[in-house]
Amino acid sequence: MTRLFNDPTSFATEAREGFAAANGAYVCAAQGGVISRTPAAAGTVAVVIGGGSGHYPAFAGFVGPGLAHGAAMGDLFASPSAQQILAIAKAAENGGGVLLGYGNYAGDVLNFTTAQEWMRGEGIACESIAVTDDIASAPPDHEAERRGIAGDLAVFKIAGAAAAAGIPLDEVARIARHANARVRSFGVAFGGCTLPGATEPLFSVPPGRMALGLGIHGEPGIEESDVPSADALAGRLVEVLLGELPTGIDRAAGKRAVPILNGLGSVKHEELFVVFRRIAELLERAGVQLVTPQVGEFCTSFEMPGASLTLVWLDPELERLWLAPAESAAFRIGATQAEYATARQTDPVGPEPSTHPTDAPTVASAASRGAAPSVLASLEAVHDRIIDAAEELGRIDAVAGDGDHGIGMVRGSRAARDAAAHAVAAGNGAGTVLRCAANAWSDRAGGTSGALWGLMLRALGDALGDREAPDAAAVASGVADAVAAVRQRGGAEPGDKTMVDALVPFSRTLSWEVTAGAPLAHAWCDAAAAAETAAAATATLTPRKGRARTHGARSLGTPDAGAHSFALIAIAIGKTLRKDNR
Ligand code: ADP
Ligand code: MG
């Protein structure tokens, strides 16, 4: 869905004007498109690229030093006219002739070929290259019929570098053709795109399904499947591309290639990185040496959800040209990329974050070690309860917060449980087990509540220590310390609609009952009931602390997420303590 436009028929023109206004360092607006602010050196080849609009950064985003000298920009998904191409080519030409570069689509072929003839008719040397990287668009024995997608970038970049090196036109054209023969792409889409002013998408993919080999203008795919996991998609893309190596490359192992993972318009960079993580693994496992991987948007199809993978199979000539410096609005290769062309950071820099407390381990007494498994049992119960409640907690947090409370609590409680299991197995006392759990929780959970839960468990662990068997009085006083720590660090008071509203009555009830002589399990369960009542009562409050405060009024009628999760946890631990006592 395109939301921001004026008159839909002026969209492409207005986008071009805005692009030029924003990128004066690289381009000047010209009749029919843009030309590079840095002209071709006298007597060198000018590389002029182009195609329809709606594919940004193709094509204008690739105009700049070391790359293209001009881009002819057509209307939405429509080839520029021969007149536009001619105007841009003549503006960019500086005595060395012109190489025209475009994706292999009927309209583009027609217009670029016409423009080439006109150029030649005017006595200007002109060659052209139609990029044909999309292997889904025609079988291997019909390579010349294939259309161009993100492989455009590789071919234009290499041609631009050859032109900048002063190589003559015939040779630049040969290199561009060679690059094109070495570039292969394959893409998938999860849905269509809707052009400005249109009410319906250009095409659609059924919900939950994925079209394989779909073109960037909605040309039909070759196959459909369920939307796979990120790793499974990576596997499929790599499998398809390794299944069709360019002529002259007998096997992938030992070869050097540039992988380009291209988002088609509305796939998040982070999603692409998740997919690329696996792509890199698989290519490396196949023995391919990855050179300057590119992950981002290089050739889009408006706001189409989808992605394509391109492999540029290098030889020394292509690699030298690919790595030559270039800078444009949407793409750059500089000294750093060239120097670290194949660098890949597989190990985290610096030591693994530790989930263990930094203090020297104390020698645990047998009594404290004996209590450690109960601590673990409680943390297991906490995690189980949180897993069940995760969706509900997310929903509550979404009313006025950001909806991540469930996810964060799942991550935190799982890490705490696992760290505690380790610590118990290593023979630690109850205090150390809790402190290990605390560090793991705050490290993994993220968010405000993660930090506060880390604080609470740590305060409790410090209070219990590793010497005494934790009795009811020690637990009640440790809980009081934990609550004090949250109040001190978070600054929330009762009534602010935070977890403090549940913590305070919980701790108070626990202390009263324990002081009055109640056994721990009994006192804990009564305290948990008080926490539950108090958490429910937060529904009538408006938040004054935390993220939710900015949408305070909206949360009236809904309890506080952190108070609610605390009550659930307190109840779950109460049940475990009861069982322990039996
Ligand atoms: P985030 O707010 O960072 O997204 P979560 O969603 O995991 O973190 O947790 C939100 C909960 O954190 C709130 O419902 C509230 O109970 C608690 N919280 C937020 N700020 C404070 C604070 N200053 N003191 C105590 N609890 C707080
Ligand atoms: Mg949140």
Coordinates of C-alpha atoms and ligand atoms in Angstrom, one line a residue:
M1 CA 0.0 0.0 0.0
T2 CA 1.5 3.4 -1.0
R3 CA 0.0 6.1 1.3
L4 CA 2.0 9.2 0.5
F5 CA 1.4 10.7 -2.9
N6 CA -0.3 13.7 -4.5
D7 CA -1.6 13.1 -8.0
P8 CA -0.7 9.5 -8.7
T9 CA 0.2 10.3 -12.3
S10 CA 2.9 12.7 -11.1
F11 CA 4.3 10.2 -8.5
A12 CA 7.4 9.1 -10.5
T13 CA 8.3 12.7 -11.5
E14 CA 7.9 14.0 -8.0
A15 CA 9.9 11.2 -6.5
R16 CA 12.7 11.9 -9.0
E17 CA 12.6 15.6 -8.1
G18 CA 12.8 14.8 -4.4
F19 CA 15.6 12.3 -5.0
A20 CA 17.6 14.9 -6.8
A21 CA 16.9 17.5 -4.1
A22 CA 18.1 15.1 -1.4
N23 CA 21.2 13.8 -3.3
G24 CA 22.8 16.9 -4.7
A25 CA 26.2 15.5 -3.7
Y26 CA 25.8 12.7 -6.3
V27 CA 23.3 13.8 -9.0
C28 CA 21.9 16.7 -10.9
A29 CA 18.3 16.5 -12.2
A30 CA 18.2 16.4 -15.9
Q31 CA 15.7 15.9 -18.7
G32 CA 14.4 12.3 -18.3
G33 CA 16.4 11.4 -15.2
V34 CA 19.5 12.3 -13.3
I35 CA 23.2 12.6 -14.3
S36 CA 26.2 12.3 -12.1
R37 CA 27.5 15.4 -10.3
T38 CA 31.0 13.9 -11.1
P39 CA 31.2 13.6 -14.9
A40 CA 33.1 10.9 -16.7
A41 CA 36.7 12.0 -17.2
A42 CA 37.3 13.4 -20.7
G43 CA 37.7 10.5 -23.2
T44 CA 36.4 7.8 -20.9
V45 CA 33.2 5.8 -21.2
A46 CA 30.0 7.1 -19.7
V47 CA 27.8 4.3 -18.1
V48 CA 24.2 5.2 -18.4
I49 CA 21.6 3.0 -16.8
G50 CA 17.9 3.1 -16.4
G51 CA 14.5 1.5 -16.2
G52 CA 11.1 2.1 -14.7
S53 CA 10.6 3.8 -11.3
G54 CA 9.4 1.9 -8.3
H55 CA 12.6 -0.2 -8.0
Y56 CA 14.7 2.2 -5.9
P57 CA 17.7 2.2 -5.4
A58 CA 17.7 0.9 -9.0
F59 CA 18.4 3.0 -10.9
A60 CA 19.1 6.5 -9.7
G61 CA 20.6 5.4 -6.5
F62 CA 23.5 3.9 -8.4
V63 CA 24.7 7.1 -10.0
G64 CA 27.9 8.5 -8.7
P65 CA 31.7 8.2 -8.9
G66 CA 32.9 4.7 -9.8
L67 CA 29.4 3.7 -10.7
A68 CA 27.0 5.1 -13.3
H69 CA 27.2 8.5 -14.9
G70 CA 23.5 8.9 -15.4
A71 CA 20.1 7.2 -15.0
A72 CA 17.1 7.5 -17.3
M73 CA 14.0 7.1 -15.1
G74 CA 10.8 5.9 -16.5
D75 CA 7.3 6.1 -15.0
L76 CA 6.2 3.5 -12.5
F77 CA 7.3 0.0 -13.7
A78 CA 7.6 1.5 -17.2
S79 CA 10.6 1.9 -19.3
P80 CA 12.0 5.3 -19.9
S81 CA 11.4 6.5 -23.5
A82 CA 14.1 6.4 -26.1
Q83 CA 14.1 10.2 -26.0
Q84 CA 14.7 10.2 -22.2
I85 CA 17.5 7.7 -22.6
L86 CA 19.1 9.7 -25.4
A87 CA 18.9 13.0 -23.4
I88 CA 20.6 11.4 -20.4
A89 CA 23.2 9.6 -22.5
K90 CA 24.1 12.8 -24.4
A91 CA 24.3 14.8 -21.2
A92 CA 26.6 12.1 -19.6
E93 CA 28.8 11.4 -22.6
N94 CA 32.3 13.0 -22.5
G95 CA 34.1 11.8 -25.5
G96 CA 34.6 8.1 -24.7
G97 CA 31.2 6.8 -25.9
V98 CA 28.4 5.4 -23.8
L99 CA 27.6 2.0 -22.4
L100 CA 23.8 1.6 -21.8
G101 CA 22.8 -0.8 -19.0
Y102 CA 19.3 -1.9 -18.2
G103 CA 17.3 -4.9 -17.1
N104 CA 16.1 -7.2 -19.8
Y105 CA 12.4 -6.3 -20.2
A106 CA 10.7 -5.9 -23.6
G107 CA 10.0 -2.2 -23.2
D108 CA 13.5 -1.4 -22.0
V109 CA 15.0 -3.4 -24.8
L110 CA 13.0 -1.5 -27.3
N111 CA 13.7 1.9 -26.0
F112 CA 17.4 1.4 -25.1
T113 CA 18.0 -0.2 -28.5
T114 CA 16.3 2.8 -30.2
A115 CA 18.3 5.2 -28.2
Q116 CA 21.5 3.3 -29.0
E117 CA 20.7 3.6 -32.7
W118 CA 20.0 7.3 -32.4
M119 CA 23.3 7.8 -30.5
R120 CA 25.2 6.0 -33.2
G121 CA 23.3 8.0 -35.9
E122 CA 24.7 11.1 -34.2
G123 CA 28.2 9.7 -34.4
I124 CA 28.5 8.8 -30.7
A125 CA 29.9 5.3 -30.0
C126 CA 27.3 3.3 -28.0
E127 CA 27.1 -0.2 -26.7
S128 CA 24.6 -1.8 -24.4
I129 CA 24.1 -4.5 -21.9
A130 CA 20.8 -6.1 -20.9
V131 CA 21.1 -7.7 -17.5
T132 CA 19.7 -11.3 -17.3
D133 CA 20.4 -12.5 -13.8
D134 CA 17.0 -13.9 -12.8
I135 CA 17.2 -17.6 -13.3
A136 CA 13.5 -18.2 -12.6
S137 CA 12.5 -16.3 -15.7
A138 CA 13.8 -18.7 -18.3
P139 CA 15.6 -22.0 -18.5
P140 CA 19.4 -22.2 -18.8
D141 CA 19.3 -22.8 -22.5
H142 CA 17.4 -19.6 -22.9
E143 CA 19.6 -17.4 -20.8
A144 CA 19.3 -14.4 -23.1
E145 CA 15.5 -14.3 -22.4
R146 CA 16.0 -13.9 -18.6
R147 CA 15.0 -10.7 -16.9
G148 CA 17.3 -8.5 -14.8
I149 CA 16.8 -8.1 -11.0
A150 CA 19.3 -7.2 -8.3
G151 CA 22.1 -8.5 -10.4
D152 CA 21.8 -5.2 -12.2
L153 CA 23.9 -3.7 -9.4
A154 CA 26.9 -6.0 -9.9
V155 CA 26.9 -5.5 -13.7
F156 CA 26.6 -1.7 -13.4
K157 CA 29.2 -1.5 -10.7
I158 CA 31.8 -3.5 -12.5
A159 CA 31.1 -1.6 -15.8
G160 CA 31.4 1.7 -13.9
A161 CA 34.7 0.7 -12.4
A162 CA 36.0 -0.4 -15.8
A163 CA 34.9 3.0 -17.3
A164 CA 36.5 4.9 -14.4
A165 CA 39.8 3.0 -15.1
G166 CA 39.8 4.5 -18.6
I167 CA 39.2 1.2 -20.4
P168 CA 37.8 1.8 -23.9
L169 CA 34.2 1.2 -24.8
D170 CA 34.5 -2.2 -26.5
E171 CA 36.4 -3.6 -23.6
V172 CA 34.0 -2.1 -21.1
A173 CA 31.1 -3.7 -23.0
R174 CA 32.9 -7.0 -23.0
I175 CA 33.6 -6.8 -19.3
A176 CA 29.9 -6.0 -18.6
R177 CA 28.8 -9.0 -20.6
H178 CA 31.2 -11.2 -18.8
A179 CA 29.9 -9.9 -15.5
N180 CA 26.4 -10.5 -16.6
A181 CA 27.2 -14.1 -17.5
R182 CA 28.6 -14.5 -13.9
V183 CA 25.6 -13.2 -12.0
R184 CA 22.7 -15.4 -10.9
S185 CA 19.7 -14.4 -8.8
F186 CA 16.6 -16.0 -7.5
G187 CA 13.7 -14.4 -5.5
V188 CA 10.6 -15.1 -3.6
A189 CA 7.6 -12.9 -2.6
F190 CA 4.9 -13.2 0.1
G191 CA 2.6 -10.7 -1.4
G192 CA 2.1 -8.1 -4.0
C193 CA 2.5 -4.3 -4.2
T194 CA 0.0 -1.6 -4.7
L195 CA 1.0 1.3 -6.9
P196 CA 0.1 4.9 -5.8
G197 CA -3.6 5.6 -6.3
A198 CA -4.4 1.9 -7.0
T199 CA -6.9 0.3 -4.7
E200 CA -5.9 -3.3 -5.4
P201 CA -2.4 -4.9 -5.3
L202 CA -0.9 -5.6 -8.7
F203 CA -1.1 -9.2 -7.9
S204 CA -1.4 -11.2 -4.7
V205 CA 0.0 -14.3 -3.0
P206 CA -2.4 -16.2 -0.8
P207 CA -1.9 -15.5 2.9
G208 CA 0.7 -17.8 4.5
R209 CA 2.0 -18.7 1.0
M210 CA 5.2 -17.8 -0.8
A211 CA 5.7 -17.4 -4.6
L212 CA 9.0 -18.6 -5.8
G213 CA 10.7 -17.0 -8.8
L214 CA 8.2 -14.1 -9.0
G215 CA 9.3 -11.1 -11.0
I216 CA 9.7 -7.5 -9.8
H217 CA 6.6 -6.4 -11.7
G218 CA 4.4 -9.2 -10.4
E219 CA 5.3 -11.6 -13.3
P220 CA 4.0 -15.0 -12.1
G221 CA 6.3 -17.2 -10.1
I222 CA 7.3 -20.7 -11.0
E223 CA 6.0 -22.4 -7.9
E224 CA 4.2 -21.7 -4.6
S225 CA 4.9 -23.1 -1.1
D226 CA 4.0 -22.3 2.5
V227 CA 6.1 -19.5 3.9
P228 CA 9.1 -21.2 5.4
S229 CA 11.3 -20.3 8.4
A230 CA 14.2 -17.9 7.7
D231 CA 16.6 -20.7 7.8
A232 CA 14.6 -22.8 5.4
L233 CA 14.3 -19.9 3.0
A234 CA 18.0 -19.4 3.1
G235 CA 18.5 -23.1 2.4
R236 CA 16.2 -22.9 -0.6
L237 CA 17.8 -19.8 -2.1
V238 CA 21.3 -21.2 -1.7
E239 CA 20.2 -24.6 -3.1
V240 CA 18.7 -23.1 -6.2
L241 CA 21.7 -20.9 -6.9
L242 CA 24.2 -23.6 -6.3
G243 CA 22.2 -25.7 -8.6
E244 CA 22.8 -23.4 -11.5
L245 CA 26.4 -22.3 -11.7
P246 CA 27.4 -20.0 -14.6
T247 CA 29.2 -21.5 -17.6
G248 CA 32.8 -21.8 -16.8
I249 CA 32.3 -22.6 -13.1
D250 CA 32.4 -26.3 -12.6
R251 CA 32.0 -26.4 -8.8
A252 CA 31.3 -23.9 -6.1
A253 CA 34.0 -25.1 -3.7
G254 CA 37.0 -22.8 -3.7
K255 CA 35.3 -20.1 -5.7
R256 CA 34.9 -16.5 -4.6
A257 CA 31.5 -14.8 -4.8
V258 CA 29.7 -11.7 -3.7
P259 CA 26.3 -12.6 -2.2
I260 CA 23.7 -9.9 -2.5
L261 CA 20.6 -10.5 -0.3
N262 CA 18.0 -8.0 -1.6
G263 CA 14.8 -6.9 0.1
L264 CA 12.1 -6.3 -2.4
G265 CA 10.5 -3.4 -0.6
S266 CA 9.0 -4.2 2.8
V267 CA 11.2 -6.8 4.4
K268 CA 13.0 -5.5 7.4
H269 CA 16.8 -5.4 7.3
E270 CA 16.8 -7.4 10.5
E271 CA 14.8 -10.1 8.8
L272 CA 17.2 -10.1 6.0
F273 CA 20.1 -10.4 8.5
V274 CA 18.4 -13.4 10.0
V275 CA 18.2 -15.1 6.6
F276 CA 21.7 -14.0 5.6
R277 CA 23.2 -15.5 8.8
R278 CA 22.1 -18.9 7.4
I279 CA 23.0 -18.1 3.8
A280 CA 26.6 -17.3 4.8
E281 CA 26.8 -20.6 6.8
L282 CA 25.5 -22.6 3.9
L283 CA 27.7 -21.0 1.2
E284 CA 30.7 -21.4 3.4
R285 CA 29.9 -25.0 4.1
A286 CA 29.8 -25.4 0.3
G287 CA 33.3 -24.0 0.1
V288 CA 32.4 -20.6 -1.4
Q289 CA 34.5 -17.7 -0.2
L290 CA 32.2 -14.7 0.5
V291 CA 33.5 -11.4 -0.7
T292 CA 31.9 -8.1 0.6
P293 CA 28.4 -9.5 1.2
Q294 CA 25.6 -7.0 0.6
V295 CA 22.4 -7.2 2.6
G296 CA 19.8 -4.5 2.0
E297 CA 17.6 -3.1 -0.8
F298 CA 19.2 -2.9 -4.2
C299 CA 16.3 -3.6 -6.6
T300 CA 12.8 -3.3 -5.2
S301 CA 9.3 -3.8 -6.4
F302 CA 7.6 -0.9 -4.6
E303 CA 6.6 -2.2 -1.2
M304 CA 6.6 -5.9 -2.2
P305 CA 7.3 -8.2 0.7
G306 CA 9.9 -10.6 -0.6
A307 CA 13.6 -11.1 -1.1
S308 CA 16.1 -12.3 -3.6
L309 CA 19.5 -13.7 -3.4
T310 CA 22.2 -12.9 -6.0
L311 CA 25.6 -14.5 -6.4
V312 CA 28.3 -12.7 -8.3
W313 CA 30.9 -15.3 -9.2
L314 CA 34.2 -13.5 -9.3
D315 CA 37.4 -14.0 -11.2
P316 CA 40.4 -11.8 -10.6
E317 CA 39.3 -9.2 -13.2
L318 CA 35.8 -9.0 -11.9
E319 CA 36.9 -8.9 -8.3
R320 CA 39.3 -6.1 -8.9
L321 CA 36.6 -4.0 -10.6
W322 CA 33.9 -4.9 -8.0
L323 CA 36.2 -3.8 -5.2
A324 CA 37.3 -0.5 -6.8
P325 CA 36.0 2.4 -4.8
A326 CA 32.5 3.7 -5.7
E327 CA 30.1 6.0 -4.1
S328 CA 26.5 6.8 -4.9
A329 CA 23.3 7.6 -3.0
A330 CA 22.5 4.0 -2.3
F331 CA 25.7 2.1 -2.7
R332 CA 29.3 2.5 -1.8
I333 CA 32.5 0.4 -1.7
G334 CA 35.4 2.1 0.0
A335 CA 38.9 1.2 1.3
T336 CA 37.5 -0.6 4.3
Q337 CA 35.3 -3.0 2.4
A338 CA 38.0 -3.7 -0.1
E339 CA 40.6 -4.3 2.6
Y340 CA 38.4 -6.7 4.5
A341 CA 36.7 -8.1 1.5
T342 CA 36.4 -11.6 2.9
A343 CA 36.5 -10.8 6.6
R344 CA 33.8 -12.5 8.6
Q345 CA 33.4 -12.2 12.3
T346 CA 32.2 -15.5 13.5
D347 CA 33.2 -15.3 17.2
P348 CA 32.0 -12.6 19.5
V349 CA 34.6 -9.9 20.1
G350 CA 35.7 -10.1 23.7
P351 CA 34.7 -12.6 26.3
E352 CA 31.2 -14.2 26.3
P353 CA 29.0 -12.3 28.7
S354 CA 29.0 -14.3 31.9
T355 CA 25.8 -15.3 33.6
H356 CA 27.8 -15.9 36.8
P357 CA 28.2 -13.4 39.6
T358 CA 31.5 -11.7 39.6
D359 CA 32.1 -12.1 43.3
A360 CA 34.4 -14.9 44.4
P361 CA 32.4 -18.1 45.0
T362 CA 31.8 -18.8 48.6
V363 CA 32.0 -22.3 50.0
A364 CA 28.5 -23.4 50.4
S365 CA 27.4 -25.2 53.5
A366 CA 25.7 -28.6 53.1
A367 CA 22.5 -27.0 54.3
S368 CA 22.5 -24.3 51.7
R369 CA 23.4 -26.8 49.0
G370 CA 20.6 -29.0 50.2
A371 CA 18.2 -26.0 49.7
A372 CA 19.4 -25.2 46.2
P373 CA 17.3 -27.8 44.3
S374 CA 14.1 -26.2 45.8
V375 CA 15.3 -22.9 44.4
L376 CA 15.6 -24.5 41.0
A377 CA 12.2 -26.2 41.4
S378 CA 10.7 -22.7 42.0
L379 CA 12.4 -21.2 39.0
E380 CA 11.2 -24.1 36.9
A381 CA 7.7 -23.5 38.1
V382 CA 8.1 -19.8 37.3
H383 CA 9.2 -20.5 33.8
D384 CA 6.3 -22.9 33.1
R385 CA 3.8 -20.4 34.5
I386 CA 5.2 -17.6 32.3
I387 CA 5.2 -19.8 29.2
D388 CA 1.4 -20.3 29.7
A389 CA 0.8 -16.7 30.4
A390 CA 3.1 -15.1 27.8
E391 CA 0.5 -14.2 25.3
E392 CA -1.8 -12.7 27.9
L393 CA 1.1 -10.7 29.3
G394 CA 2.0 -9.4 25.9
R395 CA -1.6 -8.4 25.3
I396 CA -1.8 -6.5 28.7
D397 CA 1.5 -4.7 28.0
A398 CA 0.3 -3.8 24.5
V399 CA -2.7 -1.8 25.9
A400 CA -0.5 1.0 27.1
G401 CA 3.1 -0.3 26.8
D402 CA 4.9 -1.9 23.9
G403 CA 3.6 -5.5 24.1
D404 CA 6.9 -7.2 24.9
H405 CA 6.3 -8.1 28.5
G406 CA 5.4 -11.8 27.7
I407 CA 8.4 -12.3 25.4
G408 CA 10.8 -10.6 27.8
M409 CA 9.6 -12.7 30.8
V410 CA 9.8 -15.9 28.8
R411 CA 13.4 -15.1 27.8
G412 CA 14.4 -14.0 31.3
S413 CA 12.7 -16.9 33.2
R414 CA 14.1 -19.5 30.8
A415 CA 17.7 -18.1 31.1
A416 CA 17.3 -18.0 34.9
R417 CA 16.1 -21.5 35.1
D418 CA 18.9 -22.8 32.9
A419 CA 21.6 -20.8 34.8
A420 CA 20.1 -22.1 38.1
A421 CA 20.3 -25.7 36.8
H422 CA 23.9 -25.3 36.0
A423 CA 24.7 -23.7 39.3
V424 CA 22.9 -26.5 41.2
A425 CA 24.7 -29.2 39.2
A426 CA 28.0 -27.4 40.1
G427 CA 27.2 -27.9 43.8
N428 CA 26.4 -24.3 44.7
G429 CA 24.4 -23.1 47.6
A430 CA 21.0 -21.4 47.4
G431 CA 22.4 -17.9 47.4
T432 CA 24.7 -18.4 44.5
V433 CA 22.1 -20.3 42.5
L434 CA 19.8 -17.3 42.9
R435 CA 22.5 -14.8 42.0
C436 CA 23.4 -16.9 38.8
A437 CA 19.7 -16.9 37.9
A438 CA 19.5 -13.1 38.6
N439 CA 22.4 -12.3 36.2
A440 CA 21.0 -14.6 33.5
W441 CA 17.5 -13.1 33.8
S442 CA 18.6 -9.5 33.5
D443 CA 21.1 -10.3 30.8
R444 CA 18.6 -12.2 28.6
A445 CA 15.2 -10.6 29.3
G446 CA 15.9 -7.1 28.3
G447 CA 13.4 -4.3 29.1
T448 CA 12.5 -2.7 32.3
S449 CA 11.0 -5.7 34.0
G450 CA 14.1 -7.8 33.1
A451 CA 16.4 -5.4 34.9
L452 CA 14.1 -5.3 37.9
W453 CA 13.7 -9.1 38.1
G454 CA 17.5 -9.4 38.0
L455 CA 17.7 -6.9 40.8
M456 CA 15.1 -8.8 42.9
L457 CA 16.7 -12.3 42.5
R458 CA 20.1 -10.9 43.3
A459 CA 18.9 -9.1 46.4
L460 CA 17.2 -12.3 47.5
G461 CA 20.4 -14.4 46.7
D462 CA 22.6 -12.0 48.6
A463 CA 20.3 -12.1 51.6
L464 CA 20.1 -15.9 51.7
G465 CA 23.8 -16.5 51.1
D466 CA 25.4 -19.9 50.9
R467 CA 25.9 -20.6 54.6
E468 CA 22.6 -21.0 56.4
A469 CA 19.7 -23.1 55.2
P470 CA 17.2 -20.4 54.1
D471 CA 14.5 -20.4 56.7
A472 CA 11.2 -18.5 56.6
A473 CA 12.6 -15.5 58.3
A474 CA 15.5 -15.3 56.0
V475 CA 13.2 -15.6 52.9
A476 CA 10.9 -12.9 54.2
S477 CA 13.7 -10.5 54.9
G478 CA 15.3 -11.3 51.5
V479 CA 12.0 -10.5 49.8
A480 CA 11.8 -7.3 51.7
D481 CA 15.4 -6.4 50.5
A482 CA 14.3 -7.3 46.9
V483 CA 11.3 -5.0 47.1
A484 CA 13.4 -2.2 48.6
A485 CA 15.9 -2.7 45.7
V486 CA 13.2 -2.3 43.1
R487 CA 11.7 0.7 44.7
Q488 CA 15.1 2.4 45.1
R489 CA 16.3 1.7 41.6
G490 CA 13.0 2.2 39.8
G491 CA 11.7 5.1 41.9
A492 CA 8.1 3.8 41.7
E493 CA 5.8 4.3 44.6
P494 CA 2.7 2.3 45.4
G495 CA -0.1 3.7 43.3
D496 CA 2.1 4.4 40.3
K497 CA 0.7 1.3 38.6
T498 CA 3.8 -0.8 38.4
M499 CA 4.9 -4.1 39.8
V500 CA 5.6 -2.3 43.0
D501 CA 1.8 -2.3 43.7
A502 CA 1.9 -6.1 43.9
L503 CA 5.4 -6.4 45.5
V504 CA 4.6 -4.2 48.5
P505 CA 1.5 -6.1 49.9
F506 CA 3.3 -9.4 49.0
S507 CA 6.3 -8.6 51.1
R508 CA 4.3 -7.1 53.9
T509 CA 2.0 -10.1 54.2
L510 CA 4.9 -12.5 54.0
S511 CA 6.8 -10.7 56.8
W512 CA 3.7 -10.4 59.1
E513 CA 2.8 -14.1 58.8
V514 CA 6.3 -15.3 59.2
T515 CA 6.8 -13.1 62.2
A516 CA 3.6 -14.5 63.6
G517 CA 5.1 -18.0 63.3
A518 CA 3.4 -19.3 60.1
P519 CA 5.4 -21.9 58.0
L520 CA 7.0 -20.5 54.9
A521 CA 4.7 -22.2 52.4
H522 CA 1.6 -21.1 54.2
A523 CA 2.8 -17.5 54.5
W524 CA 4.0 -17.4 50.9
C525 CA 0.6 -18.5 49.6
D526 CA -1.2 -15.9 51.6
A527 CA 1.2 -13.3 50.4
A528 CA 0.7 -14.4 46.8
A529 CA -3.0 -14.1 47.3
A530 CA -2.5 -10.5 48.5
A531 CA -0.3 -9.8 45.5
E532 CA -3.0 -11.2 43.2
T533 CA -5.6 -8.9 44.7
A534 CA -3.3 -5.9 44.5
A535 CA -2.3 -6.7 40.9
A536 CA -6.0 -6.9 39.9
A537 CA -6.6 -3.6 41.6
T538 CA -4.1 -1.8 39.5
A539 CA -6.7 -1.9 36.8
T540 CA -8.3 1.2 38.4
L541 CA -5.0 3.2 38.4
T542 CA -3.3 5.2 35.7
P543 CA 0.4 4.6 35.3
R544 CA 2.9 7.2 36.5
K545 CA 6.1 5.3 35.8
G546 CA 7.5 3.1 33.0
R547 CA 6.6 3.1 29.4
A548 CA 2.9 2.9 30.0
R549 CA 2.7 6.4 31.5
T550 CA 2.5 8.1 28.1
H551 CA -0.7 6.3 27.3
G552 CA -2.0 6.4 30.9
A553 CA -5.7 6.9 30.3
R554 CA -5.8 4.1 27.8
S555 CA -4.8 1.5 30.4
L556 CA -7.7 2.3 32.8
G557 CA -9.5 -1.0 33.2
T558 CA -6.4 -3.1 32.5
P559 CA -4.1 -4.2 35.2
D560 CA -0.4 -3.5 35.1
A561 CA 1.5 -6.2 33.2
G562 CA 4.4 -6.4 35.6
A563 CA 2.2 -6.5 38.7
H564 CA 0.1 -9.2 37.1
S565 CA 3.1 -11.4 36.1
F566 CA 4.5 -11.0 39.6
A567 CA 1.3 -12.3 41.1
L568 CA 1.3 -15.3 38.7
I569 CA 4.9 -16.0 39.7
A570 CA 4.2 -15.7 43.4
I571 CA 1.3 -18.1 43.1
A572 CA 3.3 -20.6 41.1
I573 CA 6.2 -20.5 43.7
G574 CA 3.6 -20.9 46.5
K575 CA 2.4 -24.2 44.9
T576 CA 6.0 -25.5 44.6
L577 CA 6.7 -24.7 48.2
R578 CA 3.5 -26.5 49.3
K579 CA 4.6 -29.6 47.3
D580 CA 8.1 -29.4 48.8
N581 CA 6.6 -29.4 52.3
R582 CA 4.6 -32.6 51.7
Ligands
ADP1 P1 9.5 -2.4 29.1 O1 8.6 -1.4 29.8 O2 10.9 -2.0 29.0 O3 8.9 -2.9 27.7 P2 8.4 -4.9 30.2 O4 7.3 -4.7 29.2 O5 9.0 -6.2 30.3 O6 9.5 -3.8 30.0 O7 7.8 -4.6 31.7 C1 6.9 -3.6 31.9 C2 6.6 -3.6 33.4 O8 7.7 -3.1 34.1 C3 5.5 -2.7 33.8 O9 4.2 -3.3 33.6 C4 5.8 -2.4 35.2 O10 5.2 -3.4 36.1 C5 7.3 -2.6 35.3 N1 7.9 -1.3 35.5 C6 8.2 -0.3 34.6 N2 8.8 0.7 35.1 C7 8.9 0.4 36.5 C8 9.5 1.1 37.6 N3 10.1 2.3 37.5 N4 9.4 0.5 38.8 C9 8.9 -0.7 38.9 N5 8.3 -1.4 37.9 C10 8.4 -0.8 36.7
MG2 MG 7.0 -3.7 27.6

